Structures are given as structure tokens and as C-alpha cells.
Coordinates of C-alpha atoms in Angstrom, one line a residue:
M1 CA 0.0 0.0 0.0
G2 CA 1.7 3.2 -1.1
A3 CA 1.9 6.4 0.8
R4 CA -1.4 8.4 0.5
G5 CA -3.3 10.7 2.7
V6 CA -5.6 9.1 5.2
S7 CA -8.5 10.9 3.7
D8 CA -7.6 9.4 0.3
W9 CA -7.3 6.0 1.8
S10 CA -10.6 6.2 3.6
A11 CA -12.4 7.5 0.5
S12 CA -11.2 4.6 -1.7
M13 CA -12.1 2.0 1.0
F14 CA -15.6 3.3 1.6
E15 CA -16.2 3.6 -2.2
A16 CA -15.6 -0.2 -2.3
L17 CA -17.7 -0.9 0.8
P18 CA -21.2 -0.7 -0.7
L19 CA -20.2 -3.3 -3.3
Q20 CA -18.9 -5.6 -0.5
I21 CA -22.2 -5.2 1.5
A22 CA -24.2 -6.1 -1.7
A23 CA -22.0 -9.1 -2.2
A24 CA -22.5 -10.2 1.4
Q25 CA -26.3 -9.8 1.1
A26 CA -26.4 -12.3 -1.7
L27 CA -24.9 -15.0 0.6
P28 CA -27.1 -17.2 2.8
G29 CA -25.0 -16.5 5.9
Y30 CA -25.8 -12.8 5.7
A31 CA -29.3 -13.0 4.3
E32 CA -31.1 -12.3 7.6
A33 CA -28.6 -10.0 9.3
L34 CA -28.3 -7.6 6.3
S35 CA -31.8 -8.0 4.9
R36 CA -32.8 -4.4 5.8
V37 CA -29.6 -2.7 4.8
D38 CA -29.3 -0.5 1.7
P39 CA -25.7 -1.0 0.6
A40 CA -25.6 2.4 -1.1
T41 CA -25.9 4.1 2.4
I42 CA -22.9 2.3 3.9
T43 CA -20.2 4.7 2.9
T44 CA -18.8 6.0 6.2
R45 CA -17.5 4.6 9.4
D46 CA -20.6 5.8 11.3
A47 CA -22.8 3.9 8.8
L48 CA -20.7 0.7 9.0
A49 CA -20.9 0.9 12.8
Q50 CA -24.7 0.3 12.6
L51 CA -24.3 -3.1 11.1
P52 CA -24.2 -6.3 13.2
V53 CA -21.0 -7.8 14.5
L54 CA -20.1 -11.3 13.2
R55 CA -18.5 -13.4 16.0
R56 CA -16.6 -16.7 15.7
T57 CA -19.4 -18.6 17.6
V58 CA -21.9 -17.6 14.9
L59 CA -19.6 -18.4 12.0
R60 CA -18.7 -21.8 13.6
A61 CA -22.4 -22.7 14.1
S62 CA -23.2 -21.7 10.5
Q63 CA -20.4 -23.8 9.2
L64 CA -21.6 -26.8 11.2
A65 CA -25.1 -26.4 9.8
D66 CA -24.0 -25.7 6.2
P67 CA -20.5 -27.0 5.6
P68 CA -17.9 -26.1 4.7
F69 CA -18.2 -22.3 4.7
G70 CA -21.6 -21.7 6.4
G71 CA -23.0 -19.6 3.6
F72 CA -20.3 -16.9 4.0
A73 CA -18.4 -17.6 0.8
A74 CA -19.2 -16.8 -2.8
A75 CA -16.3 -18.3 -4.7
P76 CA -17.4 -21.3 -6.9
D77 CA -15.6 -24.6 -6.2
P78 CA -13.6 -24.6 -9.4
M79 CA -11.8 -21.4 -8.2
L80 CA -10.7 -23.0 -4.9
D81 CA -7.3 -24.6 -4.5
Y82 CA -7.4 -24.9 -0.7
I83 CA -9.8 -25.3 2.1
L84 CA -8.0 -23.8 5.1
R85 CA -8.5 -24.6 8.7
A86 CA -8.3 -22.0 11.5
P87 CA -8.8 -22.7 15.2
G88 CA -12.4 -23.2 16.2
P89 CA -12.3 -24.9 13.8
I90 CA -13.3 -22.4 11.2
Y91 CA -12.8 -23.1 7.5
G92 CA -11.7 -20.7 4.8
Q93 CA -10.7 -20.6 1.2
G94 CA -7.5 -20.1 -0.7
Q95 CA -6.2 -19.9 -4.3
S96 CA -2.6 -20.7 -5.2
D97 CA -2.4 -18.0 -7.8
Q98 CA -3.8 -15.1 -5.7
D99 CA -2.8 -13.5 -2.5
W100 CA -6.1 -14.4 -0.9
S101 CA -4.9 -13.7 2.6
R102 CA -3.2 -10.4 1.6
V103 CA 0.0 -11.6 3.4
G104 CA 1.8 -10.7 0.2
N105 CA 1.4 -7.0 1.1
F106 CA 3.2 -7.8 4.4
L107 CA 6.0 -9.6 2.7
A108 CA 6.4 -6.8 0.2
A109 CA 6.7 -4.4 3.0
C110 CA 9.5 -6.6 4.4
G111 CA 11.3 -6.2 1.0
V112 CA 10.6 -9.8 -0.1
G113 CA 10.6 -10.4 -3.8
P114 CA 12.1 -12.1 -6.8
G115 CA 15.4 -13.8 -6.0
D116 CA 14.5 -14.5 -2.4
I117 CA 14.1 -17.9 -0.9
V118 CA 11.6 -17.9 1.9
Q119 CA 12.0 -20.6 4.6
N120 CA 8.4 -20.9 5.6
C121 CA 8.4 -22.2 9.2
F122 CA 4.7 -21.9 9.7
G123 CA 2.7 -25.1 10.0
Y124 CA 1.0 -26.6 7.1
H125 CA -0.8 -29.5 8.9
M126 CA -4.5 -28.6 9.5
S127 CA -3.5 -24.9 9.6
S128 CA -3.9 -21.9 7.5
W129 CA -0.6 -20.3 8.5
G130 CA 1.7 -22.2 6.2
P131 CA -0.5 -21.9 3.1
F132 CA -1.0 -18.2 3.8
F133 CA 2.7 -17.4 3.7
D134 CA 3.3 -20.0 0.9
M135 CA 0.8 -18.4 -1.5
A136 CA 2.0 -14.9 -0.6
S137 CA 5.6 -15.7 -1.2
R138 CA 4.9 -17.0 -4.6
V139 CA 2.7 -14.0 -5.4
V140 CA 5.6 -11.6 -4.7
G141 CA 7.9 -13.7 -6.8
A142 CA 9.9 -15.5 -4.2
T143 CA 10.8 -19.2 -4.0
V144 CA 9.4 -21.1 -1.0
L145 CA 10.9 -23.8 1.2
P146 CA 7.9 -25.4 2.9
A147 CA 9.9 -26.1 6.2
G148 CA 7.2 -26.4 8.8
A149 CA 7.8 -25.7 12.5
D150 CA 10.0 -28.4 13.9
G151 CA 13.5 -29.9 13.8
A152 CA 15.7 -26.8 14.5
A153 CA 19.0 -28.5 13.5
R154 CA 17.6 -29.6 10.2
Q155 CA 16.1 -26.2 9.6
V156 CA 19.5 -24.5 10.2
R157 CA 21.2 -27.0 7.9
A158 CA 18.6 -26.4 5.1
A159 CA 18.8 -22.6 5.5
R160 CA 22.6 -22.7 5.0
E161 CA 22.6 -25.3 2.2
L162 CA 19.9 -23.5 0.2
G163 CA 21.0 -19.9 1.1
C164 CA 17.5 -19.0 2.3
T165 CA 17.3 -15.2 2.6
V166 CA 13.9 -14.8 4.4
Y167 CA 12.5 -16.4 7.5
A168 CA 8.7 -16.6 7.8
G169 CA 7.3 -18.0 11.0
P170 CA 6.7 -17.4 14.7
P171 CA 9.3 -15.2 16.5
K172 CA 9.8 -17.9 19.1
F173 CA 10.9 -20.4 16.6
L174 CA 13.3 -18.0 15.0
S175 CA 14.9 -17.6 18.4
E176 CA 15.3 -21.4 18.6
L177 CA 17.0 -21.3 15.2
V178 CA 19.4 -18.6 16.2
Q179 CA 20.3 -20.5 19.4
M180 CA 20.8 -23.7 17.4
A181 CA 23.0 -22.0 14.8
E182 CA 25.2 -20.6 17.6
A183 CA 25.4 -24.1 19.2
L184 CA 26.5 -25.5 15.8
G185 CA 28.9 -22.6 15.3
V186 CA 27.3 -21.4 12.0
H187 CA 25.7 -18.3 10.7
L188 CA 22.1 -18.1 9.5
P189 CA 21.8 -16.6 6.0
F190 CA 18.5 -14.8 6.6
R191 CA 18.6 -11.1 5.8
C192 CA 15.0 -10.4 7.0
A193 CA 12.2 -12.1 8.9
A194 CA 8.4 -11.8 8.6
V195 CA 7.0 -13.0 11.9
A196 CA 3.5 -13.5 13.2
D197 CA 1.5 -15.9 15.4
G198 CA 3.3 -14.9 18.6
V199 CA 4.7 -12.1 20.6
L200 CA 7.8 -10.4 19.3
Q201 CA 9.6 -9.2 22.4
P202 CA 11.9 -6.1 22.1
G203 CA 14.8 -8.3 23.2
Q204 CA 14.1 -10.7 20.4
R205 CA 14.1 -8.0 17.8
A206 CA 17.5 -6.8 19.1
L207 CA 18.8 -10.3 19.1
F208 CA 17.9 -10.9 15.5
A209 CA 19.2 -7.5 14.4
A210 CA 22.6 -8.2 16.0
R211 CA 22.8 -11.2 13.7
G212 CA 21.9 -9.3 10.6
I213 CA 18.3 -10.3 10.5
R214 CA 15.9 -7.3 10.1
C215 CA 12.6 -8.4 11.7
Q216 CA 9.1 -7.1 11.0
Q217 CA 5.8 -8.3 12.5
G218 CA 2.4 -8.7 11.0
F219 CA -1.0 -8.7 12.5
V220 CA -2.3 -11.9 10.8
M221 CA -5.4 -13.8 11.8
P222 CA -5.8 -17.4 10.7
E223 CA -9.5 -16.8 9.9
L224 CA -9.0 -13.8 7.6
G225 CA -5.4 -13.2 6.7
C226 CA -3.4 -10.0 7.1
V227 CA -4.9 -7.1 9.0
A228 CA -1.9 -4.9 9.4
Y229 CA 1.9 -5.0 9.3
E230 CA 4.9 -3.1 10.4
T231 CA 6.7 -0.8 8.0
A232 CA 8.9 0.8 10.7
P233 CA 8.8 -0.7 14.2
A234 CA 8.5 2.6 16.0
N235 CA 5.3 3.6 14.1
G236 CA 2.9 0.9 14.8
M237 CA 1.3 -1.2 12.0
T238 CA -0.1 0.0 8.7
V239 CA -3.6 -1.2 8.1
D240 CA -3.8 -3.5 5.0
A241 CA -5.4 -2.0 1.9
G242 CA -7.8 -4.9 1.7
V243 CA -9.6 -4.4 5.0
I244 CA -11.4 -1.8 7.1
V245 CA -10.5 -1.9 10.8
E246 CA -12.7 -0.6 13.6
I247 CA -11.8 -0.4 17.3
V248 CA -14.8 -1.0 19.5
T249 CA -15.7 -1.6 23.1
A250 CA -15.2 -5.3 23.8
G251 CA -18.4 -7.3 23.4
T252 CA -20.2 -4.5 21.4
G253 CA -20.1 -2.9 18.0
T254 CA -19.6 0.6 19.5
P255 CA -16.5 2.4 18.4
V256 CA -14.2 3.8 21.1
P257 CA -12.7 7.3 20.9
E258 CA -9.6 7.5 18.7
G259 CA -6.5 6.3 20.5
E260 CA -8.3 4.2 23.2
I261 CA -7.9 0.5 23.4
G262 CA -10.7 -1.7 22.2
E263 CA -11.5 -4.9 20.3
V264 CA -10.5 -5.1 16.6
L265 CA -13.3 -5.6 14.1
V266 CA -12.3 -6.3 10.5
T267 CA -14.3 -5.9 7.3
T268 CA -12.7 -7.6 4.3
L269 CA -13.0 -6.2 0.8
N270 CA -12.8 -9.5 -1.0
P271 CA -16.2 -10.0 -2.7
L272 CA -15.7 -13.7 -3.0
A273 CA -15.4 -14.1 0.8
P274 CA -16.8 -11.1 2.5
L275 CA -16.6 -10.8 6.3
I276 CA -18.4 -7.8 7.6
R277 CA -17.4 -6.5 11.1
F278 CA -15.7 -9.8 12.1
A279 CA -14.8 -9.7 15.8
T280 CA -11.2 -10.9 16.1
G281 CA -11.0 -11.2 19.8
E282 CA -7.9 -9.0 19.8
L283 CA -7.4 -5.7 21.5
S284 CA -5.6 -2.8 19.9
R285 CA -5.9 1.0 19.4
A286 CA -5.8 3.3 16.5
I287 CA -2.8 5.6 16.3
P288 CA -4.2 9.1 16.0
T289 CA -3.3 11.1 12.9
T290 CA -0.9 14.0 13.5
A291 CA 0.7 16.6 11.3
S292 CA 3.7 14.4 10.9
T293 CA 1.6 11.4 9.7
T294 CA -0.8 13.1 7.3
D295 CA 0.8 11.3 4.3
A296 CA 0.7 7.9 6.0
N297 CA -1.9 5.2 5.7
P298 CA -4.1 4.5 8.8
R299 CA -2.2 2.7 11.5
I300 CA -3.0 0.7 14.6
A301 CA -0.8 -0.4 17.5
G302 CA 0.2 -4.0 17.9
R303 CA -1.8 -6.5 19.9
C304 CA -2.7 -5.2 23.4
G305 CA -4.3 -8.3 24.8
R306 CA -7.4 -10.4 24.3
A307 CA -10.9 -9.0 24.0
D308 CA -12.7 -12.3 24.7
Q309 CA -12.7 -11.8 28.5
M310 CA -15.2 -14.4 29.4
T311 CA -15.0 -15.6 33.0
R312 CA -16.8 -18.1 35.2
I313 CA -18.6 -17.3 38.4
N314 CA -20.5 -20.1 40.3
D315 CA -20.8 -22.3 37.2
L316 CA -22.1 -19.3 35.2
F317 CA -20.1 -17.9 32.2
I318 CA -20.0 -14.1 32.1
R319 CA -19.3 -12.5 28.8
P320 CA -18.5 -8.9 27.6
E321 CA -21.7 -8.9 25.6
Q322 CA -23.7 -9.1 28.8
V323 CA -21.9 -6.0 30.2
A324 CA -22.8 -4.3 26.9
E325 CA -26.5 -5.3 27.5
L326 CA -26.4 -3.5 30.8
M327 CA -25.3 -0.3 29.1
T328 CA -28.0 -0.6 26.4
R329 CA -30.6 -0.9 29.1
H330 CA -29.3 2.2 30.9
P331 CA -28.2 4.8 28.3
E332 CA -26.8 7.1 31.0
I333 CA -24.0 4.6 31.6
L334 CA -20.9 5.8 29.9
R335 CA -18.7 2.8 30.9
A336 CA -19.0 -0.3 33.0
R337 CA -16.6 -2.9 34.3
L338 CA -17.0 -6.0 36.2
V339 CA -14.3 -6.7 38.8
V340 CA -14.3 -10.3 40.1
T341 CA -12.4 -11.0 43.4
R342 CA -12.4 -13.8 46.0
A343 CA -12.8 -13.3 49.7
D344 CA -13.2 -16.1 52.3
A345 CA -13.7 -18.7 49.5
V346 CA -16.6 -16.6 48.1
D347 CA -16.5 -14.9 44.6
V348 CA -17.3 -11.2 44.8
V349 CA -18.6 -9.3 41.8
T350 CA -18.2 -5.5 41.8
C351 CA -19.8 -3.6 39.0
L352 CA -18.0 -0.2 38.5
I353 CA -20.2 2.2 36.6
E354 CA -19.5 5.7 35.1
V355 CA -22.7 7.6 34.7
S356 CA -23.6 10.8 32.8
G357 CA -26.2 12.8 34.7
S358 CA -28.5 11.2 37.4
P359 CA -28.2 7.5 38.0
S360 CA -31.4 5.5 37.6
G361 CA -30.8 3.4 40.7
Q362 CA -31.9 0.1 39.0
Y363 CA -28.4 -1.1 38.2
S364 CA -28.3 -3.9 40.8
A365 CA -31.5 -5.5 39.6
S366 CA -30.4 -5.2 35.9
V367 CA -27.0 -6.8 36.6
A368 CA -28.7 -9.6 38.6
E369 CA -31.1 -10.3 35.8
I370 CA -28.6 -10.2 33.0
L371 CA -25.7 -12.0 34.8
K372 CA -27.6 -14.1 37.3
V373 CA -25.3 -12.9 40.1
R374 CA -25.7 -10.4 42.9
P375 CA -23.2 -7.6 42.4
I376 CA -21.8 -4.8 44.5
I377 CA -22.6 -1.6 42.5
Q378 CA -20.1 1.1 42.8
L379 CA -20.6 4.5 40.9
V380 CA -17.3 6.1 39.9
P381 CA -16.6 9.5 38.4
P382 CA -16.7 9.8 34.6
G383 CA -13.3 9.2 33.1
S384 CA -12.0 7.2 36.1
L385 CA -12.1 3.7 34.6
P386 CA -8.9 2.7 32.8
R387 CA -9.1 3.0 29.0
D388 CA -7.4 -0.4 28.6
G389 CA -10.1 -2.3 26.7
K390 CA -11.2 -4.4 29.6
V391 CA -14.9 -4.8 30.6
I392 CA -14.3 -7.9 32.8
D393 CA -11.4 -7.8 35.2
D394 CA -11.0 -11.2 36.9
Q395 CA -8.5 -10.7 39.7
R396 CA -9.0 -14.1 41.4
V397 CA -6.0 -15.8 40.0
S398 CA -3.4 -13.1 39.6
T399 CA -2.9 -9.4 39.7
P400 CA -4.1 -8.0 36.3
V401 CA -1.6 -6.3 34.1
T402 CA -2.7 -3.2 32.2
P403 CA -2.3 -4.2 28.5
R404 CA 0.2 -2.1 26.5
C405 CA 0.4 -2.2 22.8
R406 CA 3.5 -3.6 21.3
H407 CA 5.6 -1.8 18.6
A408 CA 3.6 1.5 18.8
P409 CA 4.4 5.0 20.1
E410 CA 2.7 6.2 23.2
P411 CA -0.2 8.6 22.6
H412 CA 0.5 12.2 23.4

């Protein structure tokens, strides 16, 4: 994705969106959810935010009822080279001659192209990771070694014998290869690494750089491909040209203010496999546009934690969507957070609530009805709850850590 103004990028994305909504409406999976939507009106973020959120549980149930894709794919069978499996399991599609997952954009940002040999250390067995990076490597003109994710000594030997120039795989496994190479007294030939499916620690990046391996990280989801990727580690991640990203309060479809942490929703712009407002279960934040970034594409921070904060209280499962229902019942609630603690072998649920104006006084009854537990209601001043994306804070096991986004500058 070349450098353009944010307004230009947004305009082109939202010009394509009505066509994507129309393509989705023609699919059985979306027939009911989008039946009353006029695609021509979905041309802004505000309009997109009015559409329903698609969650993994719904997609999985649909695929069980109508295999393999649950009515969420339009590509005819002759166009498919792969059926790909993501955790859940959730099944997706792939074509060997197209960058279906958009991972090719990530590899191109890493400088991968003709003449490179990519040692693909993502798994191929019942996994979408290996095929994603395999197809993407070929699309950008590179040669692929389908290496998989085991046998560090054999991997080091193959890399040296073949002169592999690019590592693709989890950052943890690259650390293992570096350690194995040092144990064998040899040097890895990789000039760069495209890593995903794991946390890239600052120390790892420095370790790789000291050995001549420039490392960039992608925000890649096994269900939908590349969402964003690093172009420069200090500047967060560039949102891929083939998706629209929203940051919302976990368990809802309501966007958070720019710069705050929330759940990542992704709308893909592939008309053969449209996903509209797919809830990734990951937390991140948008990096606000400043005068110094007016020519950059929209960016998000790295992963800031998990949004699927479901917890269990007295054999009952509590989900973020239930906290969202409380806010829907009481519009004066600005924010709400459940804090679960344990005292004298008894679970204690405290509901912290920020209210605009006068409280209704019915919060305890609403929480009890929605969650089936008796809470302690505590009203707190507006703006006092942390903007960390959490709506359920279970403190029974360990002291919670406020999530921080990786590979992104702090907001000013």
C-alpha cells in the first residue's frame, strides 16, 4: 500500500464498501442480518458501525449447519485450490495464484521479492498459517521452502545449504534457530524475517538485528489473513489495503474514541469471501493522525491483549456482551466494568459504573437479571475507569496487568 493521505485511503475504502455489502447480502450467511440494509448508504465509518458484528461462535455454528463455509463464501468450487482450517475450527478458502490472505502485502513491506528464498516455518498441517505465507511468497515472486515448525537442527542446515534469505514463522521459533545456529557454530543466512502468530519481544528484535536479521511483525489472523503490518517498528502497524479496521468496546459494536484500546473488528473487501465486522477477539488501538503522519496510511498499534474476556462465576459464564447489554438498558451509563475477586472462599462481583447525569438506581436489579449474580454496585466519576479495553477484570488468579500495545508509540 503506497503512501497516500488518510482521507484518500478512507475514500477509496468506503467507495468499495457498498459493493462488498451487496456481495454479502447475496450470501445465505448474511441474508437475515443484512436484509434491511441499503448497501448504497454504507459509505462511512458511522454507517458501518450500525451493522451487526459477526462473531466466531456464529460463524462456527453456521459452518456446522451448512459445511464447509456456512453460507459466507461466494467463490465457486472450481476457483478454490485450498480449504484452510483455522482454530475453532473455522474453515476458509485459498487460491494458489492469488494473495487471498493479503499476506503478500506484508512480505512486500519486508522487502521480499524475486530472488528471495523464503524458509516458511509456519505449520502446514491442519493450519492456514503455512498456506497463507506459501501463497503470498509466490505472489511476490519469491521461492518457497515449505519447512514447517520443527527440527531446529535440520532447519539450520537447510537454510545454509539453500541460502534461504527470508525467514517466515513465529518469532519464538526464529529464536530457537538462532540458538541452534550458535550451538553449531554457524551463521544463518536470513537477511530479514516476517513474523506473526506470537509475541515479538523487544529483546528478540535486538537479538535478531545483532545477527543481521531485520525483523518485521504482521497482525495476521488465521481466519481472515493479514490485517496490518509493520513498515517501521516505531510507528505501529499499517492497516492493509484490503480491509477496514474498527476499534470498539469489547463485546459490542460501538467504536471507542480514537486512541483508546478496544476490540479489533475487521471488514474484508474480497467480494468472494466477504466478512463484515468480524470480531477478532484481539485488543488494539488506532494511532491518531498528527501533522507528521498526514501522508501515512491509517495505523494501529500491535496487539494489546485479548478481548474475549469471558470468565466463570459459580458455574455461570459471564461475557463482555452481557456488560454491553447493561449499558444498552441504561443509556446514561458511559462505561461499565465487572471486577471479580475472591474473599473467604466466596466470589465477589463488583460492577464499576461511570454515569452521565443522574443514575437510575436500578443497576443492581439489571445486573442480577442479566448476569444471574448479585453484584456490588459502585458508581465512579466519569473518566476514572482505565481506557485499557477491559470490561471484565477477573482478579481471582493473579494481579491483572494493564495491557500495553507492542511496537507502537505512546499517545500524546
